[in-house]
Short mmCIF file of C-alpha atoms in Angstrom, two decimals:
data_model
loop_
_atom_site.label_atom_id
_atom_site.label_comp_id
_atom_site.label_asym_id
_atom_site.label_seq_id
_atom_site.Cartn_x
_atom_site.Cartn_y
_atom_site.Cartn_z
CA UNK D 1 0.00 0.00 0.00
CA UNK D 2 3.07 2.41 0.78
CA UNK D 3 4.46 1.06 -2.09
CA UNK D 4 1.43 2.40 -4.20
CA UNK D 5 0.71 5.69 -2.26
CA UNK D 6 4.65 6.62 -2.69
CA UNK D 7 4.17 5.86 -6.51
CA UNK D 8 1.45 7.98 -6.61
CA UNK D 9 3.35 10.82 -5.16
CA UNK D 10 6.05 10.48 -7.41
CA UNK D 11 3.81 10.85 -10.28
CA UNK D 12 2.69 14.20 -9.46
CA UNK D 13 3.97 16.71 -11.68
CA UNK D 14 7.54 18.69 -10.09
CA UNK D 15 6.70 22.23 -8.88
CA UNK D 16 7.93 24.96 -11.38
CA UNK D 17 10.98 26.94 -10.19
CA UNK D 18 10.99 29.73 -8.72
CA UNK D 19 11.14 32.89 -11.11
CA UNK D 20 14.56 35.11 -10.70
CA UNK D 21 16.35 38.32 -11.55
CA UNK D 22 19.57 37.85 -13.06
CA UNK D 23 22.02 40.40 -11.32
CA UNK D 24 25.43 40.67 -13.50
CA UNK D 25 28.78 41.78 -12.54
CA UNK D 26 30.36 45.52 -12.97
CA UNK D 27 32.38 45.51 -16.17
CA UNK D 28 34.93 47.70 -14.00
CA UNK D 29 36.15 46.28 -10.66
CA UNK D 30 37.77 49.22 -9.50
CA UNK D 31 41.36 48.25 -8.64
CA UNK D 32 42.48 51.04 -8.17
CA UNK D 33 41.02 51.83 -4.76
CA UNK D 34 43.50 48.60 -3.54
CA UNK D 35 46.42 51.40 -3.04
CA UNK D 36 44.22 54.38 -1.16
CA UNK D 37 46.01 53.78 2.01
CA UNK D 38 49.41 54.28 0.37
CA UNK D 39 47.48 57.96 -0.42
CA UNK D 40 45.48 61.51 0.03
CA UNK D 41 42.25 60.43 1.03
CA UNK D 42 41.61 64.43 -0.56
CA UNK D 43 42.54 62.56 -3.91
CA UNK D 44 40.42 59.64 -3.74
CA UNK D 45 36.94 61.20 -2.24
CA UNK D 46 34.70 63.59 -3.40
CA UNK D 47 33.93 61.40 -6.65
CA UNK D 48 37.30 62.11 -8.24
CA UNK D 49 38.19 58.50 -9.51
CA UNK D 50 34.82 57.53 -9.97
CA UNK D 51 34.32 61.11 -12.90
CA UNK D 52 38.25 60.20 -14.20
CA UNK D 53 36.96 56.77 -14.90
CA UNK D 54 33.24 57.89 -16.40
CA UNK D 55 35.18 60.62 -18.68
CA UNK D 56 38.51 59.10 -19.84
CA UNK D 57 38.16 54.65 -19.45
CA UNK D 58 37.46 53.49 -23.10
CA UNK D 59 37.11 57.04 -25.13
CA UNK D 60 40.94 57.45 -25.49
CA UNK D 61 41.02 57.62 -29.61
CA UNK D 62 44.56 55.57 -28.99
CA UNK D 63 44.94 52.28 -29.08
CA UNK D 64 45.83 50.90 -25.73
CA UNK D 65 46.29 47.60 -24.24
CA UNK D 66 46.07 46.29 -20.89
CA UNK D 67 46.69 43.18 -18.89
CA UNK D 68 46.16 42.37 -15.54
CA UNK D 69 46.97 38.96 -14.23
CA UNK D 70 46.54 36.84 -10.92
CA UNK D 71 48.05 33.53 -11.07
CA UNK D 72 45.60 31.44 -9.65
CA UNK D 73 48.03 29.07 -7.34
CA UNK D 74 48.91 32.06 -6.01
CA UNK D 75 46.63 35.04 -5.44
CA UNK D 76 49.09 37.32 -3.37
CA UNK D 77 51.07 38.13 -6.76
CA UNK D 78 49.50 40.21 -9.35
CA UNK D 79 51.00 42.35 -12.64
CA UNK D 80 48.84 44.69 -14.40
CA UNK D 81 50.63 46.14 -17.27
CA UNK D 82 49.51 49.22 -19.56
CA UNK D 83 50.69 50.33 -22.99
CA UNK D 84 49.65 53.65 -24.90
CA UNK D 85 50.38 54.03 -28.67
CA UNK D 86 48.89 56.79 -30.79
CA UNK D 87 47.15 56.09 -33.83
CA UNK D 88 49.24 57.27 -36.57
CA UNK D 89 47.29 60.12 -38.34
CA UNK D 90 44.93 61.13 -35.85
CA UNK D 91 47.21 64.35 -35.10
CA UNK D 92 47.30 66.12 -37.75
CA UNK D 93 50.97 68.50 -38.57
CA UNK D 94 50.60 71.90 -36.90
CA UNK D 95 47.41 70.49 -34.94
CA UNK D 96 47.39 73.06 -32.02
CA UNK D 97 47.12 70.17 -29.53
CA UNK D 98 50.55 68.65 -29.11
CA UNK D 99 50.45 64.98 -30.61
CA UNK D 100 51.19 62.57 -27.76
CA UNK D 101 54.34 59.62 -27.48
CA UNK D 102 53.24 56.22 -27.09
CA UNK D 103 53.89 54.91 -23.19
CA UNK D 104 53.09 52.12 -21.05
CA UNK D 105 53.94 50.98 -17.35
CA UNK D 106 54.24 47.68 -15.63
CA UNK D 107 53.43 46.71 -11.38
CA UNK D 108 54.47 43.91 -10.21
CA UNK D 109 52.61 43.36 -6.43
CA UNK D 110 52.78 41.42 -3.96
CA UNK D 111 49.66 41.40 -1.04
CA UNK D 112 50.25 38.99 1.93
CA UNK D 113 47.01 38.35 2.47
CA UNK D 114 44.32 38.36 -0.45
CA UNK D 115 41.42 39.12 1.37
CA UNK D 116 43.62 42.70 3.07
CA UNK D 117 45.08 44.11 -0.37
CA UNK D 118 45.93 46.87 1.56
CA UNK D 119 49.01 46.01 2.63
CA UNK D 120 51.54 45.48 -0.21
CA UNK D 121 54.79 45.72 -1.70
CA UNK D 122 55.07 46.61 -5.18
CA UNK D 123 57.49 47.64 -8.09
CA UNK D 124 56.71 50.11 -10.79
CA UNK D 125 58.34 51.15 -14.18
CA UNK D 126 57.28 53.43 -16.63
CA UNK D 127 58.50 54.89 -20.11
CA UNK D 128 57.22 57.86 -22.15
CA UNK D 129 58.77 58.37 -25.44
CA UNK D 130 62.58 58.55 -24.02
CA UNK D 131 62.38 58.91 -20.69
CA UNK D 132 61.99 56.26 -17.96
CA UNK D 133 61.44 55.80 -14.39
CA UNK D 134 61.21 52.97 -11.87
CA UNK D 135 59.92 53.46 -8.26
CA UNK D 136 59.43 50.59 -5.21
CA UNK D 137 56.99 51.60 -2.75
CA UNK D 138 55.53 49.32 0.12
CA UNK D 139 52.27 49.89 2.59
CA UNK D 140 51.73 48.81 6.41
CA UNK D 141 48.16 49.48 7.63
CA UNK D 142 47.08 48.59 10.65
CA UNK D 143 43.63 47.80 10.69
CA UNK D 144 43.18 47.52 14.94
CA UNK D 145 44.84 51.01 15.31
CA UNK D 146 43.09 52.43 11.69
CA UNK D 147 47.59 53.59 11.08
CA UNK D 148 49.23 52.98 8.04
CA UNK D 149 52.72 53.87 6.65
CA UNK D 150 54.38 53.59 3.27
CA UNK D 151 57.72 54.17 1.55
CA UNK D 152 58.20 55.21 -1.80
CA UNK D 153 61.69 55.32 -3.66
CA UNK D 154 62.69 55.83 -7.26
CA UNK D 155 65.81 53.12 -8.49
CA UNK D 156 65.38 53.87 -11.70
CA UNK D 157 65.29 57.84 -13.73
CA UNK D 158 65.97 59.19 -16.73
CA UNK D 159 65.24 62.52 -18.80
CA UNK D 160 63.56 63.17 -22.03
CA UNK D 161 67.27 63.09 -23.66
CA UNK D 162 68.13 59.83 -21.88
CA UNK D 163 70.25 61.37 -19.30
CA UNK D 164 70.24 59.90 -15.27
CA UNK D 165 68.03 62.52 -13.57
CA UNK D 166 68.44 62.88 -9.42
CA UNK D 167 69.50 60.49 -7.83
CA UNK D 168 67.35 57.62 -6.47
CA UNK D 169 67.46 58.86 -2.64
CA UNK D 170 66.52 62.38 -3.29
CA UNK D 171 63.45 61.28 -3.91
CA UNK D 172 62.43 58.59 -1.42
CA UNK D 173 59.00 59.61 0.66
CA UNK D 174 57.58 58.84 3.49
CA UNK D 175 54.06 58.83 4.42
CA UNK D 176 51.58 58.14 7.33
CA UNK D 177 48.06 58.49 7.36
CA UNK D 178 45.47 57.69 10.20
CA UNK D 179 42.24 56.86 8.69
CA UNK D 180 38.88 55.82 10.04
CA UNK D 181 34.96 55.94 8.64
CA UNK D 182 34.98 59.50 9.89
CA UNK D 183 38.12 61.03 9.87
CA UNK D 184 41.14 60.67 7.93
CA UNK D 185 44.32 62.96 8.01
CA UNK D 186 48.01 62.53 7.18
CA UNK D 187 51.51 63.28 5.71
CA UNK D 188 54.16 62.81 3.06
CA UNK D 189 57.91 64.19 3.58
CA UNK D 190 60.76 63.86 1.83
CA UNK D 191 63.65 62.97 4.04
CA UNK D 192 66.47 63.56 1.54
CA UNK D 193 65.31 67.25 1.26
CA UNK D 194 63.68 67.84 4.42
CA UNK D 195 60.44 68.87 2.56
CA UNK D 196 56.99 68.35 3.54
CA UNK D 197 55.35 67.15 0.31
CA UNK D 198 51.81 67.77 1.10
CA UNK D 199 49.54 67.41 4.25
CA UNK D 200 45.93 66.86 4.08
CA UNK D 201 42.59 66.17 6.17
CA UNK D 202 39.20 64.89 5.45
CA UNK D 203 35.73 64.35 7.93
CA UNK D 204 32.62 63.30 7.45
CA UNK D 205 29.76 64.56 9.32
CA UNK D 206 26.56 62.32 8.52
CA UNK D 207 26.51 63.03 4.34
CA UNK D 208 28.64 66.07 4.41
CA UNK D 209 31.70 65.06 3.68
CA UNK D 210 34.53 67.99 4.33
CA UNK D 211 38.14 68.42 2.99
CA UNK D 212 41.89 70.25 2.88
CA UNK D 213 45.08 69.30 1.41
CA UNK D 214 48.10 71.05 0.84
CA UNK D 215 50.94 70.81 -1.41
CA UNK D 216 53.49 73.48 0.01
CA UNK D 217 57.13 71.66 -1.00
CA UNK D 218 57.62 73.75 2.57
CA UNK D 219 61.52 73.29 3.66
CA UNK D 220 61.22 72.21 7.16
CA UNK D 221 64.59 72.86 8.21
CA UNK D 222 63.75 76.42 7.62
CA UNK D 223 60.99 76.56 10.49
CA UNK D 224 64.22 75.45 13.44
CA UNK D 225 66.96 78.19 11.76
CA UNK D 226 67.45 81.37 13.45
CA UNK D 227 65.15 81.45 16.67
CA UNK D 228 64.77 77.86 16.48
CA UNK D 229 61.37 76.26 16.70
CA UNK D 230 59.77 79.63 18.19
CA UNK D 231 60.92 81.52 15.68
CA UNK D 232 57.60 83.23 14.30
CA UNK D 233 58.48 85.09 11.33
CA UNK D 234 59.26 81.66 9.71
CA UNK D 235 56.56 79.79 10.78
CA UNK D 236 54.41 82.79 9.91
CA UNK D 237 55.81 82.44 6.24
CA UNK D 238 55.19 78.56 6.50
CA UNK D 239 51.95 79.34 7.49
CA UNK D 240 51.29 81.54 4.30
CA UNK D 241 53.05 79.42 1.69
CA UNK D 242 50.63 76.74 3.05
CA UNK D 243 47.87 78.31 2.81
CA UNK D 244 48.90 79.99 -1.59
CA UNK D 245 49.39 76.18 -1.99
CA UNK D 246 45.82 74.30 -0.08
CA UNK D 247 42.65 73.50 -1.86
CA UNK D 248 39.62 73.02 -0.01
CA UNK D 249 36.45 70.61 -0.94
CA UNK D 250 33.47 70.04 0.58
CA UNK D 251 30.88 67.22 -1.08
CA UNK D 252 27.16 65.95 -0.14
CA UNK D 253 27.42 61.99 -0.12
CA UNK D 254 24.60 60.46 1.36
CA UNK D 255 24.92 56.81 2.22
CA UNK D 256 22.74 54.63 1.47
CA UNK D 257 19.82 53.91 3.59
CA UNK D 258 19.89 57.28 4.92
CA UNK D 259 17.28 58.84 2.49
CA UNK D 260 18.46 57.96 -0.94
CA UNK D 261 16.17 57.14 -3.92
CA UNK D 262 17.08 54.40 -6.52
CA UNK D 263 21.04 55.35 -6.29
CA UNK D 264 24.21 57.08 -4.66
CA UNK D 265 25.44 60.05 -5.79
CA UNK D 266 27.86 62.72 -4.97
CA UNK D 267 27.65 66.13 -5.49
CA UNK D 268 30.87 67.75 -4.49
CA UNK D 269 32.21 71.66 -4.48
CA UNK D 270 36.26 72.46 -4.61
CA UNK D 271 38.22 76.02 -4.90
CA UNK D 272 42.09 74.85 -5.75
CA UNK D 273 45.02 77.16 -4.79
CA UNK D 274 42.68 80.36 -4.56
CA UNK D 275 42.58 79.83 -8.48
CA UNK D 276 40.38 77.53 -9.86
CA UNK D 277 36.90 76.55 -8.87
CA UNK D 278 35.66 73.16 -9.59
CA UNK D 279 31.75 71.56 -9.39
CA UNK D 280 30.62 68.09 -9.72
CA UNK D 281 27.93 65.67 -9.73
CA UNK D 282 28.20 61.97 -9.90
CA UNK D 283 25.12 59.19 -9.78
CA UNK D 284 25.45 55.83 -9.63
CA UNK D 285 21.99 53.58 -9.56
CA UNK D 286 21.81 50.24 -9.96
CA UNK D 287 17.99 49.86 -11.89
CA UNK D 288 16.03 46.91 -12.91
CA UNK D 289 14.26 46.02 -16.29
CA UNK D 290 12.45 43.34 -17.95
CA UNK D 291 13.84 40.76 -20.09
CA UNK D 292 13.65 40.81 -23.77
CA UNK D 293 16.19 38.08 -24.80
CA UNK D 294 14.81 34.68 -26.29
CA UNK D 295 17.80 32.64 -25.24
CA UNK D 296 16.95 33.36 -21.43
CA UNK D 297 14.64 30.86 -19.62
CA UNK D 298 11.37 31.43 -18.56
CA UNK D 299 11.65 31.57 -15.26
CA UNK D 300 14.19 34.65 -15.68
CA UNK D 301 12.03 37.67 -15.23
CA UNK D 302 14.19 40.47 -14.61
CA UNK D 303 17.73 41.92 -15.13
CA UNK D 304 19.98 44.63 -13.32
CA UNK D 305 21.42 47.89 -15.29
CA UNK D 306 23.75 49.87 -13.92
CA UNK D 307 23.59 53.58 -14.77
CA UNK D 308 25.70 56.43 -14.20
CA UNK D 309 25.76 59.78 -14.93
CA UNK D 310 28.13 62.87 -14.09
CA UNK D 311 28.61 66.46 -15.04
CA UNK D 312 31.71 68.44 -14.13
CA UNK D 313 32.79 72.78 -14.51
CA UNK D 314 35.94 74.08 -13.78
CA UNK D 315 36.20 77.96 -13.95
CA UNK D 316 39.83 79.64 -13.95
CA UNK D 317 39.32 82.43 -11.25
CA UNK D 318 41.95 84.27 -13.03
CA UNK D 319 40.58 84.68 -16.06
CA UNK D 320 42.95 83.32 -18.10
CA UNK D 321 41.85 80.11 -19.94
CA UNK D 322 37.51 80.04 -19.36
CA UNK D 323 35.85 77.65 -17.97
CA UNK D 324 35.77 73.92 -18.91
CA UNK D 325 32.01 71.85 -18.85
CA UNK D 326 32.07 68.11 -19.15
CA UNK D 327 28.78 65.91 -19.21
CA UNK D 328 29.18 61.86 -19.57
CA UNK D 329 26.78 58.93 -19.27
CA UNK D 330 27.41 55.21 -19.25
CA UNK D 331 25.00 52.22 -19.42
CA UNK D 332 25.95 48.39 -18.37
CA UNK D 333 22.84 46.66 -20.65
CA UNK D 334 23.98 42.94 -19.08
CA UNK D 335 27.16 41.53 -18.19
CA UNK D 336 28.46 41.24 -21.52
CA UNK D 337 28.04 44.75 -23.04
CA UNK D 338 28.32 48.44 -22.04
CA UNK D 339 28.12 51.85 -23.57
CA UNK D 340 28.92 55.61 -22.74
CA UNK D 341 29.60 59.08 -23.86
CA UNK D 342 30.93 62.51 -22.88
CA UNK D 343 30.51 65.69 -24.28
CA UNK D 344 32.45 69.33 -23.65
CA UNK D 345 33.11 72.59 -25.07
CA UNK D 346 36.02 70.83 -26.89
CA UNK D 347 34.39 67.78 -28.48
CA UNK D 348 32.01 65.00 -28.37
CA UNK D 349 33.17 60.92 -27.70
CA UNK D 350 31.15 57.76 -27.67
CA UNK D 351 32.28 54.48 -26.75
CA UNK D 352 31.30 50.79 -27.38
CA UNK D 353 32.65 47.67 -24.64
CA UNK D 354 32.19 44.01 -24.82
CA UNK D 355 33.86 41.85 -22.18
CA UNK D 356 33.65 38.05 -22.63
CA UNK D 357 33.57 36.58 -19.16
CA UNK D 358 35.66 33.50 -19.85
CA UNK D 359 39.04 32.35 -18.11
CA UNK D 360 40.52 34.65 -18.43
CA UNK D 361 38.88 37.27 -19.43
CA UNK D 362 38.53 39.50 -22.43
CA UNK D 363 37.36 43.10 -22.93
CA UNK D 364 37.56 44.73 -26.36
CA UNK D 365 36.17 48.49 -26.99
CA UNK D 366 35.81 50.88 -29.73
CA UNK D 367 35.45 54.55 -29.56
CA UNK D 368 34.81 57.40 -31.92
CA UNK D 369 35.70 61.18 -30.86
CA UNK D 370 34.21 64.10 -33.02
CA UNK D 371 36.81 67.65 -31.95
CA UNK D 372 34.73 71.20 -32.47
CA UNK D 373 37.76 72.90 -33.59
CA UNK D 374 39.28 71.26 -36.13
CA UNK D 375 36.14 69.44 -37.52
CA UNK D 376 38.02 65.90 -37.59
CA UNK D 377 36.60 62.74 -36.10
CA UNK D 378 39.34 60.58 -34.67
CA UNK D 379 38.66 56.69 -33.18
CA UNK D 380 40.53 54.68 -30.62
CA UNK D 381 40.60 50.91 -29.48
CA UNK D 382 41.22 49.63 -25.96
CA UNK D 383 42.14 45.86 -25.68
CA UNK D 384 41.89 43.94 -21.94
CA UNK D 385 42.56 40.90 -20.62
CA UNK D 386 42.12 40.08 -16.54
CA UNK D 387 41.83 36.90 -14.75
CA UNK D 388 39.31 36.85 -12.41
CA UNK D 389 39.56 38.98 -8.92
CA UNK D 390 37.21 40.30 -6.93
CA UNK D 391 34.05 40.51 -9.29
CA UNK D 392 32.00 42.88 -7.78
CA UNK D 393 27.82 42.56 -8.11
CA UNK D 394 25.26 45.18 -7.52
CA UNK D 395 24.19 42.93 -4.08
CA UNK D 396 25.52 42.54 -0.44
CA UNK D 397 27.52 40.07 0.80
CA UNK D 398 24.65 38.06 2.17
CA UNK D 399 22.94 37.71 -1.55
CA UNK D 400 26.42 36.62 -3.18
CA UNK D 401 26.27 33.56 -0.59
CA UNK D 402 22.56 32.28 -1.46
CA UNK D 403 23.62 32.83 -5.31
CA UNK D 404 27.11 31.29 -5.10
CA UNK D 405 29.83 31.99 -7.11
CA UNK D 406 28.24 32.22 -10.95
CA UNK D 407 29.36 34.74 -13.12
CA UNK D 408 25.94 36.03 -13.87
CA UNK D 409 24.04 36.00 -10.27
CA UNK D 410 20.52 35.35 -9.41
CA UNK D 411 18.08 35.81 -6.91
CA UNK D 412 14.24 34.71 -5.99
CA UNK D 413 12.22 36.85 -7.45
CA UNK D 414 9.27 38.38 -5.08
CA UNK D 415 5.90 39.42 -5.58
CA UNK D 416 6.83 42.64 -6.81
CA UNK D 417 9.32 41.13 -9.34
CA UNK D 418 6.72 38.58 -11.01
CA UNK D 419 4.37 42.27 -11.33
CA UNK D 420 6.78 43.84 -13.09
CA UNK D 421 7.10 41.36 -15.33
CA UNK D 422 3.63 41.02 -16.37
CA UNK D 423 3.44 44.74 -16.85
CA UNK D 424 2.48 45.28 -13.65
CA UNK D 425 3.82 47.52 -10.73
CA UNK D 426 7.45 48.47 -9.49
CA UNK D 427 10.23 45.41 -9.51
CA UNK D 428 11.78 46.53 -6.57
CA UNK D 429 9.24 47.91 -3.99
CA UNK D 430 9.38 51.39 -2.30
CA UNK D 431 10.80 50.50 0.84
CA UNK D 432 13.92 48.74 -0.46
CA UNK D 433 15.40 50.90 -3.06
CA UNK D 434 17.87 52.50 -0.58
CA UNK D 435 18.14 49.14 0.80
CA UNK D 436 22.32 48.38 0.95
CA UNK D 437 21.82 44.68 0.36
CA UNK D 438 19.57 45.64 -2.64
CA UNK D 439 21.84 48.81 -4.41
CA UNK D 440 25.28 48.30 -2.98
CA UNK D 441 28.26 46.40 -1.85
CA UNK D 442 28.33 45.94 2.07
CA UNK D 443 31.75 47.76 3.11
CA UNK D 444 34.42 44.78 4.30
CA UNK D 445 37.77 44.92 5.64
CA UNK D 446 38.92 49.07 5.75
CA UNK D 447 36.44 50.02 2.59
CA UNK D 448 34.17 52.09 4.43
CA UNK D 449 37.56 54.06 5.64
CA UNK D 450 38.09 57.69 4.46
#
């Protein structure tokens, strides 16, 4: 009878899976950030990287090449090398902008642990047309104490005419930074000169984030001669050539969950040196649509984009060269394909990626820039290859487990997902789009540090 009743059970048609929303990874992974502590925090915040990568990645009308590899036996090694070379004929003789030399560079890194990348010990070398440099640096931080230290020296220097420049000791640096979610604030010098290189300081009060950093090349052993270290005409001259040489910032950076709508963005203010005023706006949101594609299956009902959009003017205070306006969008379709453009006073780009997400992988783009001035359209080509590192998705931590380790990630689809999919209602519902686990990364490790 068991025997029957269990056969009867068995016959009953399998439930239908679960419908999903496939969530892809960012093209870009952002390694860069891996060598912040080793840094200005005033660099790295205020949506600088994030506009030099919206208006420059993949609409250089060059052809460039990149490479960035991590053996897989061993993860703590990685070399990402870079290589510029102008397309012959896209500067035209007695063009009034000055036709660049082909270049490239080469790191070779070492991280002892993978899953802290900031601490590391790398070596550097770069050439430009003729010249050629080569610089060691290494990074301690501390992540109990929020300290870190680092040590840069050149070994290798030459001049445009092939010539030794300085030698390598004159230009070691030393740094240390203390940096923490709220507060970050440090120092270079250079020993060999007895220079302070540039000091700087950055807080961040709720979503206001606030910022100074100056770049003096102030002679310390200037502030002890004469009256010593109470002598006050010299610190009162330090104290001036400071201040001719500090740029200020202040940005609005809401985190998420504290108000935001569908996104993150930055919108950031900055006066440099007294002499130039710069304004910016970035956005980042991470939107979902349905899916049109044939070769999907049926129970996918839903993809993530990821849009962003950013605007930038810089106005000479002096008068001298104008101001400069830069608008740029970019749109990641699926994981496979991605487009953007920028526009400016001085011309109008458009660019084209695909990225193949095999092992490893490949990431070929075209781009196409149109100048104002001269009238001529000139196009560029940027060829990648990567093995896989830290692929960052549009989810928290806690999604990527339940999802595993796919290229492509998925997740249950709710109510509100199956609605939007019929044509009906929002896919992600009201009360989660400033969710972190639905729009962002959750910060690990030092990330969330200034």
């Amino acid at each position: 009878m068991g025997l029957i009743f269990s056969q009867f059970l068995g016959s009953a048609e399998p439930e239908p899976p679960p419908s999903v929303v496939l969530v892809p990874p960012l093209l870009e992974r952002e390694r860069k950030g891996r060598s912040r502590f080793a840094k200005s925090s005033y660099d790295r915040l205020f949506g600088k990287p994030q506009l030099a990568q919206l208006f420059g990645d993949y609409l250089s009308s060059d052809i460039r090449a990149v490479i960035h590899f991590a053996p897989p036996e061993d993860q703590r090694i990685n070399v990402t090398a870079k290589l510029g070379v102008p397309r012959p004929g896209a500067y035209a003789a007695g063009s009034p902008a000055k036709p660049p030399v082909a270049g490239g560079s080469l790191t070779l890194r070492w991280e002892p642990s993978p899953d802290m990348p900031y601490t590391f010990f790398d070596v550097k070398a770069r050439t430009r047309g003729a010249s050629s440099a080569a610089a060691v640096r290494g990074c301690l931080f501390d992540p109990r104490s929020n300290l870190a230290v680092w040590a840069e020296m050149p070994v290798v220097a030459t001049n445009a005419n092939g010539s030794p420049a300085a030698s390598p000791g004159a230009g070691l640096r030393l740094g240390a930074k203390y940096s923490s979610p709220g507060l970050s604030l440090g120092a270079v010098v250079n020993p060999a000169q007895a220079t302070l290189s540039h000091a700087f300081v950055v807080g961040r009060v709720g979503g206001l984030l606030l910022g100074a950093q100056t770049a003096p090349m102030l002679q310390l052993d200037s502030l002890c001669a004469g009256g010593g270290l109470l002598d006050r005409p010299a610190w009162a001259t330090a104290v001036r050539q400071c201040q001719l040489a500090t740029s200020y910032a202040v940005a609005y950076q809401p985190t998420p969950g504290a108000g935001t709508y569908g996104g993150r963005f930055t919108a950031a203010v900055e006066l440099v040196r007294d002499s130039e005023l710069s304004i910016s706006f970035l956005h980042h949101q991470a939107v979902q649509r349905r899916v049109r594609n044939p070769f999907e299956s049926s129970d996918v009902v839903g993809i993530t984009n990821y849009l962003n959009f950013g605007f930038r003017m810089v106005s000479d205070l002096a008068g001298r060269q104008g101001s400069q306006m830069q608008l740029a969008a970019q749109w990641q379709a699926n994981k496979n394909v991605m487009v953007k453009g920028h526009v400016s006073l001085q011309g109008v780009a458009v660019a084209g990626v695909i990225k193949s997400w095999w092992q490893p992988s490949f990431t070929l783009a075209g781009a196409a820039a149109f100048d104002f001035a001269t009238g001529r359209t000139r196009y560029g080509l940027t060829a990648a290859v990567e093995t896989f590192k830290n692929i960052r998705y549009e989810r928290s931590a806690a999604a990527q487990k339940m999802s595993g380790a796919r290229i492509t990630q998925r997740h249950v689809a709710s109510e509100e997902d199956v609605a939007y999919a019929e044509g009906r209602g929002l896919l992600v519902p009201l009360d989660e789009v400033d969710n972190p686990a639905v729009l962002g990364q959750q910060p690990a490790g030092g990330d969330d540090y200034l």
